[in-house]
Short mmCIF file of C-alpha atoms and ligand atoms in Angstrom, two decimals:
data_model
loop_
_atom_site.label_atom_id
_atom_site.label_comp_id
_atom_site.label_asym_id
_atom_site.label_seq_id
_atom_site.Cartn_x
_atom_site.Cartn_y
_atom_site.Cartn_z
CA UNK A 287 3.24 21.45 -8.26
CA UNK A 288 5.89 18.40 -9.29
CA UNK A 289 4.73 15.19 -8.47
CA UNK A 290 6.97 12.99 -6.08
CA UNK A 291 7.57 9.73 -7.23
CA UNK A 292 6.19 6.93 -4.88
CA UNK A 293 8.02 3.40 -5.68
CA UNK A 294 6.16 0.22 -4.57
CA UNK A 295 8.84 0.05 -1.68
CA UNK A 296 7.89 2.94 -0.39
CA UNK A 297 4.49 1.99 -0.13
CA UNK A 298 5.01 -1.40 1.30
CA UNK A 299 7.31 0.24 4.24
CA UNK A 300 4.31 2.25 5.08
CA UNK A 301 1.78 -1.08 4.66
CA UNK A 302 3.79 -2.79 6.94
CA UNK A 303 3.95 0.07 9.32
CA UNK A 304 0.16 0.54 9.59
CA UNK A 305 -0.02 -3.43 9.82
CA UNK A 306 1.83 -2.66 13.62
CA UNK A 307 -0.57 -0.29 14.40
CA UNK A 308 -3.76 -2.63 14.26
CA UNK A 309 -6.49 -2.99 16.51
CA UNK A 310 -6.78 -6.49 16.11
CA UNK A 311 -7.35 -7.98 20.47
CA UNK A 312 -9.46 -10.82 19.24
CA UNK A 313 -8.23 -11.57 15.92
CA UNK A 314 -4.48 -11.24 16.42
CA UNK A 315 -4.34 -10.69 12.80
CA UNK A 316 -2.88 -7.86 12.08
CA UNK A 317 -3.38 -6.28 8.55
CA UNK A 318 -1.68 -2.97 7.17
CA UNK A 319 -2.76 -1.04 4.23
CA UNK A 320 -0.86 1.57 1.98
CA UNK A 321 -3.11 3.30 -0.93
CA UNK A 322 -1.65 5.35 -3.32
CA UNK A 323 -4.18 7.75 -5.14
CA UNK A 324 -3.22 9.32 -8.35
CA UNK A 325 -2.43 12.28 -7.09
CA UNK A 326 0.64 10.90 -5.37
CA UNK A 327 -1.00 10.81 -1.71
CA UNK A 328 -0.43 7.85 0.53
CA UNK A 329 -3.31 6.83 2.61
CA UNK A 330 -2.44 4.28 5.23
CA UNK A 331 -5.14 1.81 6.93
CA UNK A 332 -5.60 -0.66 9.55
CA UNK A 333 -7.77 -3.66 10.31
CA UNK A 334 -9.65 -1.62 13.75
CA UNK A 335 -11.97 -4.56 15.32
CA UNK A 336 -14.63 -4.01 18.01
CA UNK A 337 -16.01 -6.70 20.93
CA UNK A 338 -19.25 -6.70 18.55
CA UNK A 339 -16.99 -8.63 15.83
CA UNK A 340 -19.04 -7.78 12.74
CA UNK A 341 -18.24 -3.91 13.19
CA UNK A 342 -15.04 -4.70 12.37
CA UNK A 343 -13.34 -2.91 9.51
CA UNK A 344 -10.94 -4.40 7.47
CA UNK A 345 -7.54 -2.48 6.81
CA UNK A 346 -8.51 -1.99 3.05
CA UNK A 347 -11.70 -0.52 3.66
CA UNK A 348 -10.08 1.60 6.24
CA UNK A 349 -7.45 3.16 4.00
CA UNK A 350 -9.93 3.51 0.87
CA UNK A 351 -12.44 5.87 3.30
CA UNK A 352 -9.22 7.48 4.72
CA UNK A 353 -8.82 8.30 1.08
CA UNK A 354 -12.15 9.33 -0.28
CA UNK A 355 -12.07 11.57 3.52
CA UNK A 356 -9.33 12.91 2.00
CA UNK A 357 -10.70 13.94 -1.30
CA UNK A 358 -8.67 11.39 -3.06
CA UNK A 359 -11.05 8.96 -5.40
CA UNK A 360 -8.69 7.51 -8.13
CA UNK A 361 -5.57 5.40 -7.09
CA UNK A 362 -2.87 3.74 -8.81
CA UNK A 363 -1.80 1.30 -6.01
CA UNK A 364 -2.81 -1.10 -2.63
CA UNK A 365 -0.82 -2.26 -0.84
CA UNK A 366 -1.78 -5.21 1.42
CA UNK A 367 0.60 -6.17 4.50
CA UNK A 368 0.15 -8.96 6.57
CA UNK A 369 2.55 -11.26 8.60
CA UNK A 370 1.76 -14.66 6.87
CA UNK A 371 3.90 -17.01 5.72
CA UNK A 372 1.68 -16.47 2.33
CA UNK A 373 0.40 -12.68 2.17
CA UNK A 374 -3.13 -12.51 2.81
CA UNK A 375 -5.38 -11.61 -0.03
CA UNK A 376 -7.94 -9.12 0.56
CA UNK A 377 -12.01 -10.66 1.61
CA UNK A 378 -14.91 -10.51 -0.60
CA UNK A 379 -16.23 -7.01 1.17
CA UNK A 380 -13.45 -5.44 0.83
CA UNK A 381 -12.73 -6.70 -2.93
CA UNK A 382 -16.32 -4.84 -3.80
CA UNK A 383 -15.45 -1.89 -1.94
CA UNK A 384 -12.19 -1.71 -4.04
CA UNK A 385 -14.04 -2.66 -7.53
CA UNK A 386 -16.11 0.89 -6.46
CA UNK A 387 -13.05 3.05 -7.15
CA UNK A 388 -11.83 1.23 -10.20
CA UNK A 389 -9.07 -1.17 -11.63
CA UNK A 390 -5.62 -0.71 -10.14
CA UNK A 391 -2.48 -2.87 -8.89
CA UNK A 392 -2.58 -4.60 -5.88
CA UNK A 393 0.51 -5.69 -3.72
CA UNK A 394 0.30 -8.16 -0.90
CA UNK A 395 3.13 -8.47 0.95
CA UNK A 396 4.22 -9.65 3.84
CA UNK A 397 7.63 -8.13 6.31
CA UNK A 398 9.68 -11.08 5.12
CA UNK A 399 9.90 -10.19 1.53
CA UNK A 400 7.02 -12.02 0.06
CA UNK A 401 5.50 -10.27 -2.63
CA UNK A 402 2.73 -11.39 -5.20
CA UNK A 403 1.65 -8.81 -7.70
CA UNK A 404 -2.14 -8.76 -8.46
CA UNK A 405 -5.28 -6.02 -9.88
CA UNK A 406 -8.39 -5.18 -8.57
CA UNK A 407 -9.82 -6.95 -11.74
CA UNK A 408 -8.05 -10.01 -11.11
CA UNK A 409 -9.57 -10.02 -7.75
CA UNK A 410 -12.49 -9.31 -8.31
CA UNK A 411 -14.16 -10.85 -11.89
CA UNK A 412 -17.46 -9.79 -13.23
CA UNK A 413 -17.99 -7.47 -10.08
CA UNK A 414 -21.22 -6.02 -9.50
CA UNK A 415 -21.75 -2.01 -10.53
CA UNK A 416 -24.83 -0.21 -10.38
CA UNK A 417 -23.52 2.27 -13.03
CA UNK A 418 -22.99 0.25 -15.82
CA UNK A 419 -25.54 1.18 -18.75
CA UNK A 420 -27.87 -0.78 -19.83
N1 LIG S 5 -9.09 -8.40 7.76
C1 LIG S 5 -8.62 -7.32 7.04
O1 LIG S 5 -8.20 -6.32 7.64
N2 LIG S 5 -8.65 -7.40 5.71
C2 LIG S 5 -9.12 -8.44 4.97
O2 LIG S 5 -9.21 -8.37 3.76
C3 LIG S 5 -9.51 -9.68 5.67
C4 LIG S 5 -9.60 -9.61 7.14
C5 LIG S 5 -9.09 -8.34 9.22
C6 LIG S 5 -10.44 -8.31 9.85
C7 LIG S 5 -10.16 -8.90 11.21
O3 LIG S 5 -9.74 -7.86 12.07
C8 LIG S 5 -8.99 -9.84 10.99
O4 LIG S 5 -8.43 -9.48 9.74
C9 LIG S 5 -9.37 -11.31 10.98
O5 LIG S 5 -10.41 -11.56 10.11
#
């Protein structure tokens, strides 16, 4: 089967769109995620909090188990949306979670344009992996 091409606009139209579709009543902060996984899926995610605030999941967390639920486990891209005059960088949980599934670009954005370009690695330095030999 032929691949389709995903561009990064493409995948920051659908960050942005899962950014309006957070669950985010005592937060208003609003975060979208767009994940696409080397086979040329796109998972989407959402920042979904709860009145006990630490069961909160963060929107990249929620796209990457979207993903793995989806049988998709290597990924080329994140997108991160957020509406910030800067774009939001992903937290330190979420940074390991991503480090898990290996190194691959990251794009925050936010709906205004705002773009920075970024890696997993560059986020995340000298991350912690059980599997590493010894
Ligand atoms: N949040 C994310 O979705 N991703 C992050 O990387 C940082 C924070 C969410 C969690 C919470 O719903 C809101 O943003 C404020 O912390």
């Amino acid at each position: 089967m032929e691949k389709r091409i995903v561009t990064d606009e493409m995948l920051i139209k659908k960050a942005i769109q899962a950014m309006k579709r957070s669950y985010s009543p005592y937060s208003q902060f609003a975060v979208g995620a767009a994940l696409l996984s080397k086979s040329g899926k796109i998972y989407t995610g959402t920042n979904v909090e709860n009145s006990s605030f630490g069961l909160t999941i963060c929107a990249e967390r929620s796209a990457i188990v979207s993903a793995v639920s989806g049988g998709d486990r290597t990924f080329d891209c994140l997108v991160v949306a957020t509406n910030t005059e800067t774009p939001s960088s992903p937290c330190g949980a979420c940074r390991q979670v991503l480090v898990e599934f290996g190194d691959f670009r990251v794009i925050l954005v936010n709906p205004r344009g705002a773009r920075v370009d970024t890696s997993v690695s560059e986020l995340m330095p000298y991350s912690f992996l059980l599997n590493q030999s010894k």
